[in-house]
Amino acid sequence: MPSATPQEHWPAPVASAPVDATVPLPGSKSMTNRALILAALADAPGTVTRPLRSRDSELMAGALRSLGVGVGEDAGDWQVLPGELAGPARVDVGLAGTVMRFLPPVAALASGEVHVDGDPRARERPMGPIIRALRALGVEIDDGGRDALPFTVHGAGGVEGGTVTIDASGSSQLVSGLLLAAPRFAKGVEVRHEGPPVPSAPHLAMTVAMLREAGAIVETERNVWRVAPGPLRGREWVIEPDLSNAAQFLGAALVTGGRVTVPDWPASTTQPGDALRGLLAAMGAEVALGPDGLTVRGTGAFSGLDADLHEVGELTPVLAALAALADGPSRLTGIAHLRGHETDRLAALVTEINGLGGDVRELPDGLEIRPRPLRGGVFRTYDDHRMVMAAALLGLAVPGVEVENVATVGKTLPNFTELWTAMLEGA
Ligand SMILES: O=C(O)C1=C[C@@H](OP(=O)(O)O)[C@@H](O)[C@H](O)C1
Ligand SMILES: C=C(OP(=O)(O)O)C(=O)O
């Protein structure tokens, strides 16, 4: 099936039989963009093997190049040549949370001006805490009083660093961004979080683990992270498949009562997508992790889900779609911060699933979903890749789901429609 252009609606295919497929997935967005930052700040050249090639990771590579880092290509892998970081530069973060939160602390290490901006929605995503934290660490930033994008980092060729307190309840990336560049700060950093709980604990664990793999000294306590100043090693980063992007494929096994295997599923990982094993099992799937990868089997019937998704928020859109097709009601909580994601995901899911005849209600911190017979219609995606993935899953069971701007899925999975079609053809 050809990919649709942004203006066309993509007719989500209905499953005519239980799926029976093995779906190899491209690399993790979160690992790829961390590896690029750590490689750029290293003391020797490095490589990123099997990286995700998508809008978010190309934006990260482009941003680093504009600061003087060599990011070359070799058969789809990236070779990273750290260089003197210097402006003037203009950085486009697109709608990538990882770029908008991880790049400014790197820009602060450069000499010269670095202007940072992104898509219109990027200007609405939480940035204030990291802007204020960088200022407290000695960085000059001109944001015109907006406390948000766009802004200009006036790089002085180095960052003093030290201790800073921030409220990272809006996004774990506000902490990760400070930590990833901190080995290069003169005093390193101590980040203390004060406020409602920080979401996405696995992503923070990923930041700490990858920093340590690069040779950084990192200590953590509850709501405190300390990174000592010191060199980062140039090394090879081998990127795991993106387990969050497995959600809709594995979900297809439940919806159709079939089987989906995702190869190369790591035996242990910091990726939040690994939680799919427990979450899908709780909905009634048979889940087996073996030498072939992760295999999920559905029986045709599956139950609703009562889960706190605070730590794995990015799984919400696909789980909500699955819940709308389940045998019983679901309650997904702990995800108020999704209002600051690519779109207000709670509002978007309520509007679009209910637009197909569903019954989804917004809670102060989540969603309540009561399955109802759904009908076809246009499913709007709000520049959110995961809304495309959610719509495709609904379309397996609901004839006539038309997905608006399917190309927006290229944020993290440019070959999504091809993989989806191949899955349905039993690849
Ligand atoms: O650090 C990362 O790679 C990410 C952290 C999470 O962000 P939030 O903590 O803002 O939800 C997650 O949702 C996002 O997709 C990727
Ligand atoms: C929230 C997400 O992305 P971002 O990295 O832009 O925050 C996501 O991928 O679900």
GROMACS .gro file of C-alpha atoms and ligand atoms in nm:
model
  453
    1MET     CA    1   0.000   0.000   0.000
    2PRO     CA    2   0.145   0.343  -0.094
    3SER     CA    3   0.207   0.595   0.184
    4ALA     CA    4  -0.048   0.876   0.190
    5THR     CA    5   0.055   1.238   0.145
    6PRO     CA    6  -0.013   1.462   0.446
    7GLN     CA    7  -0.341   1.593   0.302
    8GLU     CA    8  -0.496   1.257   0.221
    9HIS     CA    9  -0.689   1.047   0.466
   10TRP     CA   10  -0.543   0.702   0.513
   11PRO     CA   11  -0.812   0.435   0.513
   12ALA     CA   12  -0.711   0.221   0.809
   13PRO     CA   13  -0.732  -0.142   0.694
   14VAL     CA   14  -0.979  -0.380   0.860
   15ALA     CA   15  -0.833  -0.715   0.966
   16SER     CA   16  -1.005  -0.985   0.763
   17ALA     CA   17  -0.841  -1.263   0.967
   18PRO     CA   18  -0.642  -1.302   1.289
   19VAL     CA   19  -0.296  -1.152   1.241
   20ASP     CA   20  -0.006  -1.396   1.237
   21ALA     CA   21   0.312  -1.198   1.188
   22THR     CA   22   0.663  -1.113   1.294
   23VAL     CA   23   0.723  -0.738   1.298
   24PRO     CA   24   1.085  -0.613   1.318
   25LEU     CA   25   1.086  -0.260   1.456
   26PRO     CA   26   1.323   0.033   1.401
   27GLY     CA   27   1.534   0.172   1.685
   28SER     CA   28   1.423   0.347   2.000
   29LYS     CA   29   1.372   0.722   1.969
   30SER     CA   30   1.468   0.777   2.331
   31MET     CA   31   1.790   0.576   2.307
   32THR     CA   32   1.889   0.717   1.968
   33ASN     CA   33   1.857   1.078   2.078
   34ARG     CA   34   2.042   1.016   2.407
   35ALA     CA   35   2.319   0.834   2.219
   36LEU     CA   36   2.355   1.125   1.976
   37ILE     CA   37   2.391   1.376   2.263
   38LEU     CA   38   2.638   1.160   2.455
   39ALA     CA   39   2.841   1.087   2.140
   40ALA     CA   40   2.850   1.457   2.052
   41LEU     CA   41   2.987   1.545   2.396
   42ALA     CA   42   3.242   1.260   2.406
   43ASP     CA   43   3.619   1.286   2.399
   44ALA     CA   44   3.655   1.067   2.089
   45PRO     CA   45   3.450   0.966   1.782
   46GLY     CA   46   3.162   0.726   1.834
   47THR     CA   47   2.896   0.541   1.640
   48VAL     CA   48   2.522   0.494   1.674
   49THR     CA   49   2.434   0.155   1.532
   50ARG     CA   50   2.081   0.075   1.412
   51PRO     CA   51   1.957   0.421   1.512
   52LEU     CA   52   1.601   0.529   1.461
   53ARG     CA   53   1.586   0.735   1.140
   54SER     CA   54   1.277   0.949   1.182
   55ARG     CA   55   1.181   1.315   1.211
   56ASP     CA   56   1.275   1.334   1.580
   57SER     CA   57   1.618   1.177   1.538
   58GLU     CA   58   1.700   1.362   1.214
   59LEU     CA   59   1.617   1.686   1.395
   60MET     CA   60   1.858   1.589   1.673
   61ALA     CA   61   2.132   1.504   1.425
   62GLY     CA   62   2.070   1.829   1.239
   63ALA     CA   63   2.078   2.035   1.558
   64LEU     CA   64   2.411   1.884   1.662
   65ARG     CA   65   2.557   1.940   1.314
   66SER     CA   66   2.456   2.306   1.331
   67LEU     CA   67   2.664   2.336   1.651
   68GLY     CA   68   2.974   2.189   1.485
   69VAL     CA   69   2.939   1.816   1.554
   70GLY     CA   70   3.007   1.580   1.266
   71VAL     CA   71   2.721   1.335   1.218
   72GLY     CA   72   2.800   1.124   0.916
   73GLU     CA   73   2.615   0.833   0.771
   74ASP     CA   74   2.731   0.481   0.698
   75ALA     CA   75   2.472   0.235   0.570
   76GLY     CA   76   2.200   0.383   0.789
   77ASP     CA   77   2.421   0.403   1.099
   78TRP     CA   78   2.559   0.730   1.231
   79GLN     CA   79   2.922   0.819   1.291
   80VAL     CA   80   2.962   1.102   1.534
   81LEU     CA   81   3.268   1.324   1.539
   82PRO     CA   82   3.265   1.556   1.839
   83GLY     CA   83   3.382   1.907   1.755
   84GLU     CA   84   3.422   2.252   1.902
   85LEU     CA   85   3.065   2.361   1.984
   86ALA     CA   86   2.996   2.701   1.835
   87GLY     CA   87   2.720   2.933   1.721
   88PRO     CA   88   2.574   3.126   1.563
   89ALA     CA   89   2.320   2.854   1.494
   90ARG     CA   90   1.948   2.809   1.449
   91VAL     CA   91   1.808   2.489   1.593
   92ASP     CA   92   1.471   2.347   1.483
   93VAL     CA   93   1.332   2.115   1.749
   94GLY     CA   94   1.019   2.033   1.547
   95LEU     CA   95   0.780   1.879   1.797
   96ALA     CA   96   1.041   1.655   1.957
   97GLY     CA   97   1.039   1.668   2.336
   98THR     CA   98   1.382   1.505   2.341
   99VAL     CA   99   1.532   1.773   2.115
  100MET     CA  100   1.367   2.069   2.289
  101ARG     CA  101   1.480   1.949   2.637
  102PHE     CA  102   1.815   1.778   2.559
  103LEU     CA  103   1.965   2.025   2.312
  104PRO     CA  104   1.956   2.361   2.501
  105PRO     CA  105   2.200   2.243   2.772
  106VAL     CA  106   2.436   2.139   2.489
  107ALA     CA  107   2.386   2.476   2.320
  108ALA     CA  108   2.484   2.638   2.650
  109LEU     CA  109   2.827   2.472   2.617
  110ALA     CA  110   2.883   2.636   2.278
  111SER     CA  111   3.035   2.973   2.219
  112GLY     CA  112   2.802   3.211   2.039
  113GLU     CA  113   2.429   3.252   1.997
  114VAL     CA  114   2.201   2.955   1.944
  115HIS     CA  115   1.841   3.031   1.852
  116VAL     CA  116   1.600   2.749   1.937
  117ASP     CA  117   1.247   2.717   1.798
  118GLY     CA  118   1.009   2.449   1.675
  119ASP     CA  119   0.659   2.373   1.550
  120PRO     CA  120   0.377   2.599   1.678
  121ARG     CA  121   0.278   2.333   1.932
  122ALA     CA  122   0.639   2.310   2.055
  123ARG     CA  123   0.598   2.666   2.185
  124GLU     CA  124   0.323   2.540   2.417
  125ARG     CA  125   0.508   2.241   2.564
  126PRO     CA  126   0.659   2.285   2.914
  127MET     CA  127   1.005   2.445   2.893
  128GLY     CA  128   1.002   2.702   3.175
  129PRO     CA  129   1.165   2.480   3.439
  130ILE     CA  130   1.466   2.398   3.218
  131ILE     CA  131   1.509   2.760   3.103
  132ARG     CA  132   1.512   2.873   3.467
  133ALA     CA  133   1.739   2.587   3.574
  134LEU     CA  134   1.994   2.669   3.305
  135ARG     CA  135   1.993   3.033   3.416
  136ALA     CA  136   2.050   2.922   3.775
  137LEU     CA  137   2.348   2.719   3.649
  138GLY     CA  138   2.502   3.029   3.492
  139VAL     CA  139   2.362   3.026   3.137
  140GLU     CA  140   2.227   3.339   2.968
  141ILE     CA  141   1.900   3.275   2.785
  142ASP     CA  142   1.677   3.533   2.621
  143ASP     CA  143   1.320   3.405   2.596
  144GLY     CA  144   1.151   3.744   2.572
  145GLY     CA  145   0.981   3.670   2.903
  146ARG     CA  146   0.785   3.380   2.749
  147ASP     CA  147   0.919   3.101   2.970
  148ALA     CA  148   0.888   2.889   2.657
  149LEU     CA  149   1.019   2.845   2.303
  150PRO     CA  150   1.146   3.029   2.104
  151PHE     CA  151   1.456   3.152   2.284
  152THR     CA  152   1.822   3.232   2.229
  153VAL     CA  153   2.098   3.069   2.429
  154HIS     CA  154   2.397   3.302   2.459
  155GLY     CA  155   2.663   3.036   2.488
  156ALA     CA  156   2.979   3.137   2.673
  157GLY     CA  157   3.177   2.829   2.572
  158GLY     CA  158   3.114   2.655   2.902
  159VAL     CA  159   2.866   2.614   3.187
  160GLU     CA  160   2.951   2.651   3.552
  161GLY     CA  161   2.689   2.405   3.679
  162GLY     CA  162   2.618   2.332   4.045
  163THR     CA  163   2.298   2.264   4.237
  164VAL     CA  164   1.956   2.350   4.102
  165THR     CA  165   1.598   2.283   4.215
  166ILE     CA  166   1.329   2.234   3.953
  167ASP     CA  167   0.968   2.120   3.927
  168ALA     CA  168   0.982   1.840   3.669
  169SER     CA  169   0.626   1.717   3.724
  170GLY     CA  170   0.541   1.828   3.368
  171SER     CA  171   0.806   1.613   3.202
  172SER     CA  172   1.092   1.385   3.301
  173GLN     CA  173   1.282   1.523   3.002
  174LEU     CA  174   1.343   1.847   3.196
  175VAL     CA  175   1.568   1.645   3.429
  176SER     CA  176   1.717   1.420   3.160
  177GLY     CA  177   1.824   1.722   2.954
  178LEU     CA  178   2.020   1.873   3.241
  179LEU     CA  179   2.184   1.542   3.332
  180LEU     CA  180   2.296   1.443   2.981
  181ALA     CA  181   2.514   1.752   2.930
  182ALA     CA  182   2.624   1.780   3.293
  183PRO     CA  183   2.954   1.584   3.273
  184ARG     CA  184   3.075   1.878   3.062
  185PHE     CA  185   2.969   2.143   3.320
  186ALA     CA  186   3.263   2.274   3.530
  187LYS     CA  187   3.098   2.162   3.854
  188GLY     CA  188   2.872   1.892   3.712
  189VAL     CA  189   2.518   1.917   3.838
  190GLU     CA  190   2.292   1.829   4.127
  191VAL     CA  191   1.928   1.842   4.019
  192ARG     CA  192   1.669   1.840   4.297
  193HIS     CA  193   1.304   1.796   4.205
  194GLU     CA  194   1.036   1.966   4.414
  195GLY     CA  195   0.670   1.933   4.319
  196PRO     CA  196   0.420   1.662   4.227
  197PRO     CA  197   0.588   1.334   4.122
  198VAL     CA  198   0.809   1.329   3.810
  199PRO     CA  199   0.658   1.103   3.539
  200SER     CA  200   0.835   0.847   3.322
  201ALA     CA  201   1.074   0.687   3.574
  202PRO     CA  202   1.207   0.438   3.314
  203HIS     CA  203   1.320   0.726   3.093
  204LEU     CA  204   1.513   0.874   3.385
  205ALA     CA  205   1.667   0.534   3.451
  206MET     CA  206   1.764   0.525   3.080
  207THR     CA  207   1.937   0.864   3.113
  208VAL     CA  208   2.131   0.750   3.419
  209ALA     CA  209   2.222   0.412   3.266
  210MET     CA  210   2.345   0.562   2.937
  211LEU     CA  211   2.546   0.831   3.117
  212ARG     CA  212   2.715   0.559   3.322
  213GLU     CA  213   2.779   0.350   3.009
  214ALA     CA  214   2.958   0.654   2.868
  215GLY     CA  215   3.177   0.674   3.176
  216ALA     CA  216   2.999   0.943   3.376
  217ILE     CA  217   2.970   0.923   3.753
  218VAL     CA  218   2.605   0.953   3.850
  219GLU     CA  219   2.441   0.919   4.190
  220THR     CA  220   2.069   0.918   4.253
  221GLU     CA  221   1.841   0.943   4.552
  222ARG     CA  222   1.468   0.997   4.556
  223ASN     CA  223   1.411   1.318   4.355
  224VAL     CA  224   1.783   1.400   4.346
  225TRP     CA  225   2.031   1.329   4.065
  226ARG     CA  226   2.404   1.411   4.083
  227VAL     CA  227   2.641   1.402   3.784
  228ALA     CA  228   3.012   1.462   3.844
  229PRO     CA  229   3.218   1.662   3.595
  230GLY     CA  230   3.437   1.442   3.378
  231PRO     CA  231   3.496   1.303   3.030
  232LEU     CA  232   3.244   1.102   2.830
  233ARG     CA  233   3.388   0.814   2.630
  234GLY     CA  234   3.347   0.787   2.254
  235ARG     CA  235   3.193   0.442   2.199
  236GLU     CA  236   2.955   0.234   1.993
  237TRP     CA  237   2.590   0.267   2.092
  238VAL     CA  238   2.376  -0.021   1.967
  239ILE     CA  239   2.016   0.090   1.969
  240GLU     CA  240   1.739  -0.145   2.082
  241PRO     CA  241   1.411  -0.165   1.886
  242ASP     CA  242   1.157   0.094   1.999
  243LEU     CA  243   0.937  -0.102   2.240
  244SER     CA  244   0.679   0.177   2.278
  245ASN     CA  245   0.629   0.162   1.903
  246ALA     CA  246   0.553  -0.210   1.945
  247ALA     CA  247   0.230  -0.129   2.130
  248GLN     CA  248  -0.006  -0.113   1.831
  249PHE     CA  249   0.141  -0.422   1.664
  250LEU     CA  250   0.116  -0.630   1.980
  251GLY     CA  251  -0.229  -0.481   2.039
  252ALA     CA  252  -0.332  -0.613   1.697
  253ALA     CA  253  -0.286  -0.966   1.830
  254LEU     CA  254  -0.550  -0.896   2.097
  255VAL     CA  255  -0.792  -0.716   1.865
  256THR     CA  256  -0.786  -0.992   1.602
  257GLY     CA  257  -0.725  -1.293   1.827
  258GLY     CA  258  -0.398  -1.356   1.649
  259ARG     CA  259  -0.022  -1.369   1.708
  260VAL     CA  260   0.245  -1.100   1.675
  261THR     CA  261   0.615  -1.144   1.747
  262VAL     CA  262   0.855  -0.851   1.784
  263PRO     CA  263   1.211  -0.980   1.734
  264ASP     CA  264   1.515  -0.858   1.929
  265TRP     CA  265   1.307  -0.770   2.234
  266PRO     CA  266   1.578  -0.712   2.499
  267ALA     CA  267   1.596  -0.943   2.799
  268SER     CA  268   1.640  -0.639   3.017
  269THR     CA  269   1.595  -0.274   2.927
  270THR     CA  270   1.516   0.069   3.064
  271GLN     CA  271   1.257   0.130   2.790
  272PRO     CA  272   0.905   0.192   2.923
  273GLY     CA  273   0.761  -0.016   2.640
  274ASP     CA  274   0.877  -0.326   2.825
  275ALA     CA  275   0.578  -0.265   3.054
  276LEU     CA  276   0.358  -0.380   2.763
  277ARG     CA  277   0.432  -0.738   2.870
  278GLY     CA  278   0.249  -0.692   3.199
  279LEU     CA  279  -0.016  -0.454   3.069
  280LEU     CA  280  -0.124  -0.676   2.779
  281ALA     CA  281  -0.117  -0.985   3.002
  282ALA     CA  282  -0.348  -0.799   3.243
  283MET     CA  283  -0.589  -0.754   2.951
  284GLY     CA  284  -0.586  -1.127   2.885
  285ALA     CA  285  -0.307  -1.174   2.631
  286GLU     CA  286  -0.070  -1.466   2.633
  287VAL     CA  287   0.275  -1.309   2.650
  288ALA     CA  288   0.602  -1.500   2.601
  289LEU     CA  289   0.955  -1.364   2.586
  290GLY     CA  290   1.190  -1.609   2.415
  291PRO     CA  291   1.479  -1.638   2.169
  292ASP     CA  292   1.253  -1.527   1.881
  293GLY     CA  293   1.154  -1.209   2.062
  294LEU     CA  294   0.833  -1.111   2.237
  295THR     CA  295   0.526  -1.301   2.125
  296VAL     CA  296   0.177  -1.187   2.214
  297ARG     CA  297  -0.127  -1.402   2.142
  298GLY     CA  298  -0.489  -1.301   2.174
  299THR     CA  299  -0.791  -1.524   2.211
  300GLY     CA  300  -1.036  -1.282   2.049
  301ALA     CA  301  -1.175  -1.161   2.380
  302PHE     CA  302  -0.987  -0.929   2.611
  303SER     CA  303  -1.072  -0.734   2.921
  304GLY     CA  304  -1.042  -0.367   3.012
  305LEU     CA  305  -0.744  -0.228   3.202
  306ASP     CA  306  -0.724  -0.047   3.533
  307ALA     CA  307  -0.374   0.097   3.540
  308ASP     CA  308  -0.167   0.388   3.660
  309LEU     CA  309   0.037   0.485   3.354
  310HIS     CA  310   0.237   0.765   3.520
  311GLU     CA  311   0.567   0.590   3.445
  312VAL     CA  312   0.478   0.482   3.092
  313GLY     CA  313   0.261   0.769   2.968
  314GLU     CA  314   0.366   0.737   2.605
  315LEU     CA  315   0.181   0.403   2.585
  316THR     CA  316  -0.153   0.574   2.660
  317PRO     CA  317  -0.294   0.651   2.314
  318VAL     CA  318  -0.260   0.293   2.190
  319LEU     CA  319  -0.379   0.143   2.519
  320ALA     CA  320  -0.681   0.375   2.512
  321ALA     CA  321  -0.769   0.253   2.162
  322LEU     CA  322  -0.731  -0.106   2.276
  323ALA     CA  323  -0.949  -0.032   2.579
  324ALA     CA  324  -1.222   0.106   2.352
  325LEU     CA  325  -1.241  -0.238   2.186
  326ALA     CA  326  -1.220  -0.444   2.507
  327ASP     CA  327  -1.491  -0.648   2.678
  328GLY     CA  328  -1.513  -0.425   2.983
  329PRO     CA  329  -1.442  -0.074   3.107
  330SER     CA  330  -1.096   0.072   3.164
  331ARG     CA  331  -0.951   0.340   3.386
  332LEU     CA  332  -0.613   0.484   3.290
  333THR     CA  333  -0.473   0.723   3.552
  334GLY     CA  334  -0.156   0.910   3.652
  335ILE     CA  335  -0.133   1.082   3.313
  336ALA     CA  336  -0.233   1.447   3.363
  337HIS     CA  337   0.104   1.542   3.210
  338LEU     CA  338  -0.011   1.406   2.872
  339ARG     CA  339  -0.194   1.738   2.830
  340GLY     CA  340   0.153   1.879   2.749
  341HIS     CA  341   0.259   1.614   2.497
  342GLU     CA  342   0.247   1.644   2.115
  343THR     CA  343  -0.114   1.750   2.165
  344ASP     CA  344  -0.338   1.744   2.472
  345ARG     CA  345  -0.364   1.367   2.443
  346LEU     CA  346  -0.645   1.329   2.695
  347ALA     CA  347  -0.868   1.574   2.509
  348ALA     CA  348  -0.767   1.434   2.168
  349LEU     CA  349  -0.846   1.074   2.264
  350VAL     CA  350  -1.183   1.171   2.413
  351THR     CA  351  -1.280   1.373   2.105
  352GLU     CA  352  -1.165   1.125   1.842
  353ILE     CA  353  -1.278   0.797   2.000
  354ASN     CA  354  -1.613   0.953   2.092
  355GLY     CA  355  -1.633   1.085   1.736
  356LEU     CA  356  -1.649   0.720   1.624
  357GLY     CA  357  -1.932   0.655   1.872
  358GLY     CA  358  -1.717   0.567   2.173
  359ASP     CA  359  -1.763   0.652   2.538
  360VAL     CA  360  -1.444   0.803   2.679
  361ARG     CA  361  -1.453   1.046   2.968
  362GLU     CA  362  -1.167   1.269   3.080
  363LEU     CA  363  -1.064   1.243   3.446
  364PRO     CA  364  -0.848   1.502   3.626
  365ASP     CA  365  -0.551   1.269   3.570
  366GLY     CA  366  -0.659   1.024   3.305
  367LEU     CA  367  -0.933   0.857   3.106
  368GLU     CA  368  -1.232   0.636   3.174
  369ILE     CA  369  -1.320   0.422   2.874
  370ARG     CA  370  -1.639   0.220   2.827
  371PRO     CA  371  -1.640   0.004   2.516
  372ARG     CA  372  -1.931   0.065   2.279
  373PRO     CA  373  -1.990  -0.043   1.921
  374LEU     CA  374  -1.793   0.201   1.706
  375ARG     CA  375  -1.857   0.330   1.353
  376GLY     CA  376  -1.626   0.461   1.084
  377GLY     CA  377  -1.535   0.826   1.039
  378VAL     CA  378  -1.244   1.066   1.016
  379PHE     CA  379  -0.997   1.031   1.304
  380ARG     CA  380  -0.795   1.351   1.352
  381THR     CA  381  -0.436   1.314   1.465
  382TYR     CA  382  -0.323   1.661   1.584
  383ASP     CA  383   0.038   1.615   1.463
  384ASP     CA  384   0.066   1.327   1.709
  385HIS     CA  385   0.229   1.008   1.580
  386ARG     CA  386   0.064   0.804   1.854
  387MET     CA  387  -0.284   0.920   1.748
  388VAL     CA  388  -0.212   0.759   1.407
  389MET     CA  389  -0.107   0.437   1.581
  390ALA     CA  390  -0.422   0.442   1.799
  391ALA     CA  391  -0.644   0.501   1.494
  392ALA     CA  392  -0.488   0.213   1.300
  393LEU     CA  393  -0.562  -0.024   1.586
  394LEU     CA  394  -0.927   0.087   1.601
  395GLY     CA  395  -0.949   0.048   1.225
  396LEU     CA  396  -0.866  -0.321   1.248
  397ALA     CA  397  -1.207  -0.378   1.404
  398VAL     CA  398  -1.407  -0.079   1.281
  399PRO     CA  399  -1.468  -0.043   0.906
  400GLY     CA  400  -1.433   0.307   0.761
  401VAL     CA  401  -1.179   0.469   0.995
  402GLU     CA  402  -1.007   0.742   0.791
  403VAL     CA  403  -0.685   0.869   0.948
  404GLU     CA  404  -0.608   1.235   0.890
  405ASN     CA  405  -0.241   1.327   0.819
  406VAL     CA  406  -0.103   0.977   0.854
  407ALA     CA  407   0.242   1.112   0.759
  408THR     CA  408   0.271   1.266   1.105
  409VAL     CA  409   0.358   0.917   1.227
  410GLY     CA  410   0.703   0.989   1.077
  411LYS     CA  411   0.790   1.162   1.404
  412THR     CA  412   0.907   0.821   1.524
  413LEU     CA  413   0.800   0.556   1.271
  414PRO     CA  414   0.820   0.669   0.907
  415ASN     CA  415   0.750   0.323   0.765
  416PHE     CA  416   0.446   0.265   0.987
  417THR     CA  417   0.187   0.206   0.713
  418GLU     CA  418   0.422  -0.037   0.534
  419LEU     CA  419   0.484  -0.232   0.855
  420TRP     CA  420   0.110  -0.232   0.932
  421THR     CA  421   0.022  -0.364   0.587
  422ALA     CA  422   0.296  -0.627   0.603
  423MET     CA  423   0.165  -0.739   0.942
  424LEU     CA  424  -0.184  -0.782   0.797
  425GLU     CA  425  -0.043  -0.976   0.505
  426GLY     CA  426   0.121  -1.213   0.752
  427ALA     CA  427   0.484  -1.111   0.702
  428LIG     O1  428   1.311   1.099   2.777
  428LIG     C1  429   1.247   1.048   2.684
  428LIG     O2  430   1.301   0.994   2.587
  428LIG     C2  431   1.099   1.051   2.692
  428LIG     C3  432   1.037   1.080   2.811
  428LIG     C4  433   0.891   1.084   2.827
  428LIG     O3  434   0.854   1.220   2.834
  428LIG     P1  435   0.759   1.280   2.953
  428LIG     O4  436   0.827   1.253   3.081
  428LIG     O5  437   0.750   1.425   2.913
  428LIG     O6  438   0.628   1.209   2.939
  428LIG     C5  439   0.818   1.018   2.710
  428LIG     O7  440   0.681   1.042   2.716
  428LIG     C6  441   0.876   1.064   2.579
  428LIG     O8  442   0.808   1.003   2.472
  428LIG     C7  443   1.021   1.024   2.569
  429LIG     C1  444   0.560   1.217   2.430
  429LIG     C2  445   0.626   1.170   2.323
  429LIG     O1  446   0.728   1.233   2.256
  429LIG     P1  447   0.827   1.350   2.294
  429LIG     O2  448   0.964   1.291   2.292
  429LIG     O3  449   0.809   1.454   2.187
  429LIG     O4  450   0.790   1.404   2.431
  429LIG     C3  451   0.592   1.038   2.265
  429LIG     O5  452   0.670   0.990   2.179
  429LIG     O6  453   0.489   0.979   2.302
   0.00000   0.00000   0.00000
